[in-house]
JSON list of C-alpha atoms in Angstrom, two decimals:
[
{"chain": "M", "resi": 1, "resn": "UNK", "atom": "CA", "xyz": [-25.51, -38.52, -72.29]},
{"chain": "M", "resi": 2, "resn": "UNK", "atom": "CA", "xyz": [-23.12, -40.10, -69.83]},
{"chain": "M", "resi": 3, "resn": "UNK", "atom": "CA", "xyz": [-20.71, -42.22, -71.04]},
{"chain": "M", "resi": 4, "resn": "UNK", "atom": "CA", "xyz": [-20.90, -45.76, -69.15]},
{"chain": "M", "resi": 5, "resn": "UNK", "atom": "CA", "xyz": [-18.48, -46.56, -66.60]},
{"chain": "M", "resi": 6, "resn": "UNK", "atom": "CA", "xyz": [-15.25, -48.71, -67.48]},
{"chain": "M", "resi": 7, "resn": "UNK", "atom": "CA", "xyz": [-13.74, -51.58, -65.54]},
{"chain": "M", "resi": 8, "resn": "UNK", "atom": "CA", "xyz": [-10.00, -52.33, -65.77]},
{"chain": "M", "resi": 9, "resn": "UNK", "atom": "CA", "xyz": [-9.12, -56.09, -64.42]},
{"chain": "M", "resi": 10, "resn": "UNK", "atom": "CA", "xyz": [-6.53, -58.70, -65.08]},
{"chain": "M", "resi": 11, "resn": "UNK", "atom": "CA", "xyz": [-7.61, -60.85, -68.01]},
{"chain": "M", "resi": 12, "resn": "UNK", "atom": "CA", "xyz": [-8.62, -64.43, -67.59]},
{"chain": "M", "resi": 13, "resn": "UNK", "atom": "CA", "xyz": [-7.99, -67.01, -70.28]},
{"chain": "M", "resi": 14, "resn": "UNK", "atom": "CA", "xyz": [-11.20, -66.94, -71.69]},
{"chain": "M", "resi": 15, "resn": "UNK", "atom": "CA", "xyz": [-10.66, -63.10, -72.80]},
{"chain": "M", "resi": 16, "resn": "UNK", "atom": "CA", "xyz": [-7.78, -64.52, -75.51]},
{"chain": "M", "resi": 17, "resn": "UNK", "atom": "CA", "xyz": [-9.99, -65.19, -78.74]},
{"chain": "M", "resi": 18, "resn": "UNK", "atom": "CA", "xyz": [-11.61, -61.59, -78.00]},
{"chain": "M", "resi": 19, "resn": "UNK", "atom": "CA", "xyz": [-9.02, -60.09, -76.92]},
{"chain": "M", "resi": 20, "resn": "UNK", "atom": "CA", "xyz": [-7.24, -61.40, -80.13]},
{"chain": "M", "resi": 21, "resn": "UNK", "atom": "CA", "xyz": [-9.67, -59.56, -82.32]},
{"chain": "M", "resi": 22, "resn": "UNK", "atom": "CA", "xyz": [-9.77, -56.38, -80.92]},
{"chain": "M", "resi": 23, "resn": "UNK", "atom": "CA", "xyz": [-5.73, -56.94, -81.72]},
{"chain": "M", "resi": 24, "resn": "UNK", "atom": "CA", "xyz": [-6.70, -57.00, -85.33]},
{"chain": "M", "resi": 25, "resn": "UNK", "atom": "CA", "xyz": [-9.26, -54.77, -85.33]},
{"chain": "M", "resi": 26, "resn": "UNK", "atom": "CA", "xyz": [-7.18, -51.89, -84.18]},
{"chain": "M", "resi": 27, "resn": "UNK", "atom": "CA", "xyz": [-3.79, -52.91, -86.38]},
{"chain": "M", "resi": 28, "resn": "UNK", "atom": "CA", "xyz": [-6.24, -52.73, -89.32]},
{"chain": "M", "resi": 29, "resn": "UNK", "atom": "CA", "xyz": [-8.09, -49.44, -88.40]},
{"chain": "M", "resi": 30, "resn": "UNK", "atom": "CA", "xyz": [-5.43, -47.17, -89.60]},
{"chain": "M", "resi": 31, "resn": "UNK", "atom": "CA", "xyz": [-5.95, -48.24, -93.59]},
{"chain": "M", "resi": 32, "resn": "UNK", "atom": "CA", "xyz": [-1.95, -48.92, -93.33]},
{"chain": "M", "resi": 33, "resn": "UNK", "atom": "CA", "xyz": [0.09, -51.81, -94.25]},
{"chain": "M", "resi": 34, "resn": "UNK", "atom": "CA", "xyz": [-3.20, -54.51, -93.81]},
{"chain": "M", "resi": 35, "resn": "UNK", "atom": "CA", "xyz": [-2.22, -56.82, -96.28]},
{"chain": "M", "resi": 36, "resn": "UNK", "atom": "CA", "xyz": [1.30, -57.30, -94.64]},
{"chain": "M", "resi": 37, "resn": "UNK", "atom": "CA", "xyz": [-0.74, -57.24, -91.07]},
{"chain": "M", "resi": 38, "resn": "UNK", "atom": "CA", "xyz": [-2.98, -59.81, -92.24]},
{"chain": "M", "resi": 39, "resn": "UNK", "atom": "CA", "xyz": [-0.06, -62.01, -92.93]},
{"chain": "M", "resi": 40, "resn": "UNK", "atom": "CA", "xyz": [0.87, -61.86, -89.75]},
{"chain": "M", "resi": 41, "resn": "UNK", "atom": "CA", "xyz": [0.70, -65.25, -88.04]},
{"chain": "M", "resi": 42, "resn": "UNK", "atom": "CA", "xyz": [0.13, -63.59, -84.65]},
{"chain": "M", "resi": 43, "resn": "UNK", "atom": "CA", "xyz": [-2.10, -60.36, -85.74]},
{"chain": "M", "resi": 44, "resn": "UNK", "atom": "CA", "xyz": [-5.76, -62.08, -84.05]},
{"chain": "M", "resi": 45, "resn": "UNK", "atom": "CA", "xyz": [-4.01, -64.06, -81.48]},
{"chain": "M", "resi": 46, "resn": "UNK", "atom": "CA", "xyz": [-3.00, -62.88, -77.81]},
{"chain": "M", "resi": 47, "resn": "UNK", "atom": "CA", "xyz": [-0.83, -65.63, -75.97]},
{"chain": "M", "resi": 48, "resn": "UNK", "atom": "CA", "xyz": [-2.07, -67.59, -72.78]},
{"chain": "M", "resi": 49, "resn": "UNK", "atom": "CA", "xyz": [2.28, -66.67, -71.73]},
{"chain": "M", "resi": 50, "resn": "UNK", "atom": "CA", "xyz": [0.66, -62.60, -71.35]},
{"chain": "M", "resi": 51, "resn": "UNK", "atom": "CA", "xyz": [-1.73, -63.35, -68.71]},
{"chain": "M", "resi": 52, "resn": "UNK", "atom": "CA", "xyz": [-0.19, -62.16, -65.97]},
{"chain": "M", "resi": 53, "resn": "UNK", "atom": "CA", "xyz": [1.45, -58.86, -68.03]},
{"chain": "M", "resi": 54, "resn": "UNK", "atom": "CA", "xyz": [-2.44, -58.24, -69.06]},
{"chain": "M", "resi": 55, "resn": "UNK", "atom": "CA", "xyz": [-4.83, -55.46, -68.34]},
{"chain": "M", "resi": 56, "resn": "UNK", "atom": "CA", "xyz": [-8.31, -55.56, -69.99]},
{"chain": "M", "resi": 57, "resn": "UNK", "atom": "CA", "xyz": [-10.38, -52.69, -70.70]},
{"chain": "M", "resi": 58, "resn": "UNK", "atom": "CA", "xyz": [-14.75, -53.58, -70.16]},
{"chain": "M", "resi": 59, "resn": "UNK", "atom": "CA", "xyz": [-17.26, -50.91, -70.77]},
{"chain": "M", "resi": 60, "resn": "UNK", "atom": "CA", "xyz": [-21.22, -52.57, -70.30]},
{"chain": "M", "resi": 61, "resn": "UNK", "atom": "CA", "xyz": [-19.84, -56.29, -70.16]},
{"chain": "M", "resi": 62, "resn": "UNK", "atom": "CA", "xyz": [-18.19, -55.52, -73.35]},
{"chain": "M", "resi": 63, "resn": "UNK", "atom": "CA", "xyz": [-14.08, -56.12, -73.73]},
{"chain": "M", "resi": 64, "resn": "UNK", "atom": "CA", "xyz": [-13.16, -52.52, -75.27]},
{"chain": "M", "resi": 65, "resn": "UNK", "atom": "CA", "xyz": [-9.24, -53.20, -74.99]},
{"chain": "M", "resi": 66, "resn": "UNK", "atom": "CA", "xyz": [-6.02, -54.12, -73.44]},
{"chain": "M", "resi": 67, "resn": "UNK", "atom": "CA", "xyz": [-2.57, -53.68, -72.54]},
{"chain": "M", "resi": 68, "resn": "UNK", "atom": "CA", "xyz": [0.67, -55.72, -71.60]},
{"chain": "M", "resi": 69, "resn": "UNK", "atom": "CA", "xyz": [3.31, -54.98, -69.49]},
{"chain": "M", "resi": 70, "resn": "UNK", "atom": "CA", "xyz": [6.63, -56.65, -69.70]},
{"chain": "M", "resi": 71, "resn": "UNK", "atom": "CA", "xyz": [8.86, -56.14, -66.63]},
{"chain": "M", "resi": 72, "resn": "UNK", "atom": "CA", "xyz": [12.83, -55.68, -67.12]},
{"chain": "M", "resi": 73, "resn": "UNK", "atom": "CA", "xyz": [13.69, -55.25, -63.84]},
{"chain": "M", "resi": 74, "resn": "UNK", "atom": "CA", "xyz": [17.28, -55.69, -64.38]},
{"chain": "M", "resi": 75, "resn": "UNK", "atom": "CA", "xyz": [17.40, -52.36, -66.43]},
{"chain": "M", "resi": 76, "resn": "UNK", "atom": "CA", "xyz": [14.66, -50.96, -63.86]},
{"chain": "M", "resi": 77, "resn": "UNK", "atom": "CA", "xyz": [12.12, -50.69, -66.83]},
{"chain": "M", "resi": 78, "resn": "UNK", "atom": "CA", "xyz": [9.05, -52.27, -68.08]},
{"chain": "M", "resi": 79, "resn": "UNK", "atom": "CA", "xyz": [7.57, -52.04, -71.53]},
{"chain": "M", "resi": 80, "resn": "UNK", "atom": "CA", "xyz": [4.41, -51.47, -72.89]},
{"chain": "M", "resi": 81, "resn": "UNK", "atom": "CA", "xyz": [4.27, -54.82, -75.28]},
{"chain": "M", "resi": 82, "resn": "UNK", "atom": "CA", "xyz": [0.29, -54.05, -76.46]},
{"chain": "M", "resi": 83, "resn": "UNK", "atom": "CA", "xyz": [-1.95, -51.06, -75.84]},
{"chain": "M", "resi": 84, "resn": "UNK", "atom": "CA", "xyz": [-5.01, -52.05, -77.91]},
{"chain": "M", "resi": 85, "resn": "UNK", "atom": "CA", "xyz": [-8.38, -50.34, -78.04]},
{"chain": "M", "resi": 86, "resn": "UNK", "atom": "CA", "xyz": [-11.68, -51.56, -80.51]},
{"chain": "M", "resi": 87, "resn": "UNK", "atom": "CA", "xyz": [-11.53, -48.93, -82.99]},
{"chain": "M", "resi": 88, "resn": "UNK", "atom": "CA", "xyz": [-15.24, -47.76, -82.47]},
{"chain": "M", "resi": 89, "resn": "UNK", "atom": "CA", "xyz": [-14.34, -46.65, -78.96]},
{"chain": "M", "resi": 90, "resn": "UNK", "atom": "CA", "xyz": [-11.33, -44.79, -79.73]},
{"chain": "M", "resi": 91, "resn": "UNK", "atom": "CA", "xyz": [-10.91, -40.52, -77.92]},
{"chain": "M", "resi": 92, "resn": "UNK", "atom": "CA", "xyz": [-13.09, -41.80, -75.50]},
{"chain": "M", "resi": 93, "resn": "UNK", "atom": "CA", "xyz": [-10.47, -42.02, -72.72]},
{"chain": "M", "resi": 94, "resn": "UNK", "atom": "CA", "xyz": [-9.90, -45.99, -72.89]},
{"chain": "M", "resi": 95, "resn": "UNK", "atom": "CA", "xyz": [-6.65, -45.96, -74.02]},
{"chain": "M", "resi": 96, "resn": "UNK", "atom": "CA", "xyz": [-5.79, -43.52, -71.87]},
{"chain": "M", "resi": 97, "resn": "UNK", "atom": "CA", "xyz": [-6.97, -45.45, -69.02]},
{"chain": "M", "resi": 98, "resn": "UNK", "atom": "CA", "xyz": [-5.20, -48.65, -69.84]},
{"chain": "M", "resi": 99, "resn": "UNK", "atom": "CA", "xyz": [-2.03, -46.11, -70.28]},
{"chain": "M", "resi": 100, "resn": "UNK", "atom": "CA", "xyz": [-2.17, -44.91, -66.94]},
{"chain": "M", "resi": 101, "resn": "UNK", "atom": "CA", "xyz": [-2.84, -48.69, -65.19]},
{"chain": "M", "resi": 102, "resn": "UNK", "atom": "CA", "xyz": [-0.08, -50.08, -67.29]},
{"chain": "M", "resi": 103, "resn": "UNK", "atom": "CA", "xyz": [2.30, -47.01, -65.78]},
{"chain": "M", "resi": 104, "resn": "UNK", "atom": "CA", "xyz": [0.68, -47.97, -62.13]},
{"chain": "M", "resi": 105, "resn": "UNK", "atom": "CA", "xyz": [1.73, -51.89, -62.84]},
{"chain": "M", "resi": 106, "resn": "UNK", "atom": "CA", "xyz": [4.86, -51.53, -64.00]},
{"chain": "M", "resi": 107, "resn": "UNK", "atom": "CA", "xyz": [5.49, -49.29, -60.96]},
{"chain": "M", "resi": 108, "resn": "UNK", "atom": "CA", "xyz": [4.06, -51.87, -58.28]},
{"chain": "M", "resi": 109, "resn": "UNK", "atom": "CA", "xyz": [6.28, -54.06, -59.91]},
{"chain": "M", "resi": 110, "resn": "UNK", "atom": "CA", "xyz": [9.66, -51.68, -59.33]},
{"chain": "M", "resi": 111, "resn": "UNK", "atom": "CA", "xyz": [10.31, -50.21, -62.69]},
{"chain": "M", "resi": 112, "resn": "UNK", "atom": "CA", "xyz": [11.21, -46.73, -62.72]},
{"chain": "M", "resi": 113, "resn": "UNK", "atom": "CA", "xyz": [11.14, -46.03, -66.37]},
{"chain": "M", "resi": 114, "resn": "UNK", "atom": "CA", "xyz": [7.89, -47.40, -69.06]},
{"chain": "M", "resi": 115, "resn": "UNK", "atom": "CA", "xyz": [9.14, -47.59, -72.20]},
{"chain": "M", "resi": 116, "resn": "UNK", "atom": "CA", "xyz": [7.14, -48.54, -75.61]},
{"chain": "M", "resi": 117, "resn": "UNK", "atom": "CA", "xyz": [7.78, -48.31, -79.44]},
{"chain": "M", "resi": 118, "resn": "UNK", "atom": "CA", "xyz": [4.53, -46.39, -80.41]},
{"chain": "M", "resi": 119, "resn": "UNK", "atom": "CA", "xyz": [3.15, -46.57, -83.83]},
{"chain": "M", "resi": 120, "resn": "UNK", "atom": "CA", "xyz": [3.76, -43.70, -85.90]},
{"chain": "M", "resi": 121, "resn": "UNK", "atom": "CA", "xyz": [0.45, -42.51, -85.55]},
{"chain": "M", "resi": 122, "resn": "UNK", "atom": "CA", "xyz": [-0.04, -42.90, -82.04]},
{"chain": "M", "resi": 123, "resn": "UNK", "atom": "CA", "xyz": [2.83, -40.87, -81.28]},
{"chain": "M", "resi": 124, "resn": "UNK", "atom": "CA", "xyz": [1.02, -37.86, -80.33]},
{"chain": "M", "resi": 125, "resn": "UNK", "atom": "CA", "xyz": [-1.00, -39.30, -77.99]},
{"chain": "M", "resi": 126, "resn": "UNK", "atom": "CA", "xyz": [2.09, -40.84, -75.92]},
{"chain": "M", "resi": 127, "resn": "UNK", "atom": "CA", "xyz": [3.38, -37.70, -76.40]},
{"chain": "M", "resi": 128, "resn": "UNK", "atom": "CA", "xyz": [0.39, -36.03, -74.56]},
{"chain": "M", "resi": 129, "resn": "UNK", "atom": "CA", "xyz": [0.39, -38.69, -72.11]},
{"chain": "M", "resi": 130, "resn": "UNK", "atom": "CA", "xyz": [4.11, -36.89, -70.50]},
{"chain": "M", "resi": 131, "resn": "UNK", "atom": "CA", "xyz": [6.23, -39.89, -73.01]},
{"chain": "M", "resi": 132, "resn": "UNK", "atom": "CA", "xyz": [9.67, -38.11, -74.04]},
{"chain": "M", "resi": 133, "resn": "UNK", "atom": "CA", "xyz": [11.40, -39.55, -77.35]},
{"chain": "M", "resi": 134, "resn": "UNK", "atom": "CA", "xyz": [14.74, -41.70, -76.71]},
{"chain": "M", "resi": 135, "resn": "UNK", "atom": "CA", "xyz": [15.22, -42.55, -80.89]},
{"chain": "M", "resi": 136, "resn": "UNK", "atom": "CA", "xyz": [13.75, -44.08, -83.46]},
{"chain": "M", "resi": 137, "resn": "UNK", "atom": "CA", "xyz": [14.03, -47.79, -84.61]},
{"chain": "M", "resi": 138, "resn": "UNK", "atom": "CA", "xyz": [13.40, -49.75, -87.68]},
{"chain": "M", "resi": 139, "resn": "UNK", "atom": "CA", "xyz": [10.77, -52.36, -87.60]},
{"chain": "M", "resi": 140, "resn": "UNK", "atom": "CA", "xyz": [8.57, -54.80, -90.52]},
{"chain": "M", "resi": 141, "resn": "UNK", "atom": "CA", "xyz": [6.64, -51.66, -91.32]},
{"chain": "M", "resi": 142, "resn": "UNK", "atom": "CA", "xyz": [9.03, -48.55, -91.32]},
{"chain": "M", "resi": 143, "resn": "UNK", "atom": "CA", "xyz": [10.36, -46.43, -88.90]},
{"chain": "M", "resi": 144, "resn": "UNK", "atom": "CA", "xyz": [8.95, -45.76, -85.44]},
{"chain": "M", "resi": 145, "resn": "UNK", "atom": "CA", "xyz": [9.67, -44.03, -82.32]},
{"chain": "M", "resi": 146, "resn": "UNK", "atom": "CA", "xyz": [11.00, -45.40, -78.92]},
{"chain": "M", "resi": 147, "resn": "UNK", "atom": "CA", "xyz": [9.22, -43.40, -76.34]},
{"chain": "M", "resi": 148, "resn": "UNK", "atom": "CA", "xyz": [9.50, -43.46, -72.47]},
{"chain": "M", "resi": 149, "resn": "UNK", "atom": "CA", "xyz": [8.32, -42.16, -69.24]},
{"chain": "M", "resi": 150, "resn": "UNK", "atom": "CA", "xyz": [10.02, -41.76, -65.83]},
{"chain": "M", "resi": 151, "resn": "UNK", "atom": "CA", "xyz": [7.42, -42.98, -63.40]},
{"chain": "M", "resi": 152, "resn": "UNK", "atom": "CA", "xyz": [7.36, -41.54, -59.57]},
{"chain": "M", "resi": 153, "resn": "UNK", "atom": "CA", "xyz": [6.99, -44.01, -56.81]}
]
């Protein structure tokens, strides 16, 4: 079976409310802290400020997931804010794709260096994505890694 084809493109305003729940979808997939999540006031809601720093993910007309990308120019980094992905399409290459268009963005835009603070359990698959640890840093819900990437212009 071949798997269909996925479009990455800038989000318009209209993707917010859906792009919002694919937010909460995926925070709640890992069966971890979901009542804290939950009380989140932001956990289903994705800015109209992000539209420029956002990539969206479509597979069959269908929004699949998203990134942000925050430029910091004056340290000549960007960080990954959001990398997303409905949890019914995960390890099917989506997040990597986002991964690798948020590492193109952020060097159009003159970063050298994308860093991110990656979930505990994502770790790995920064990790496999050529992301080198710089420490770790406590946040709401425990300790997690600070990850980065040199990225060649």
């Amino acid at each position: 079976m071949t798997t269909p084809t996925l479009y990455l493109r800038a989000a318009h305003a209209s993707d917010l409310a859906l792009l919002g729940q694919i937010k909460l979808r995926a925070s709640l997939a890992w069966g971890e802290h979901t009542e804290q999540l939950r009380q989140l006031p932001d956990i289903d809601h994705v800015p109209p400020d992000l539209l420029p720093q956002l990539i969206v993910a479509e597979r069959q007309k269908r929004l699949v997931g998203f990134a942000s990308v925050e430029p910091r120019l004056a340290l000549s980094q960007a960080q990954l804010d959001d990398l997303f992905v409905e949890p019914d399409c995960w390890h099917q290459g989506i997040g990597t794709a986002l991964l690798r268009a948020a590492e193109e963005r952020a060097s159009r835009l003159g970063a050298t260096e994308l860093q991110l603070v990656s979930n505990p359990k994502a770790h790995q698959f920064y990790i496999k994505q050529g992301y080198q640890f710089r420490t770790n840093i406590r946040t709401d819900f425990g300790t997690a890694p600070v990850l980065y990437k040199t990225l060649i212009h």
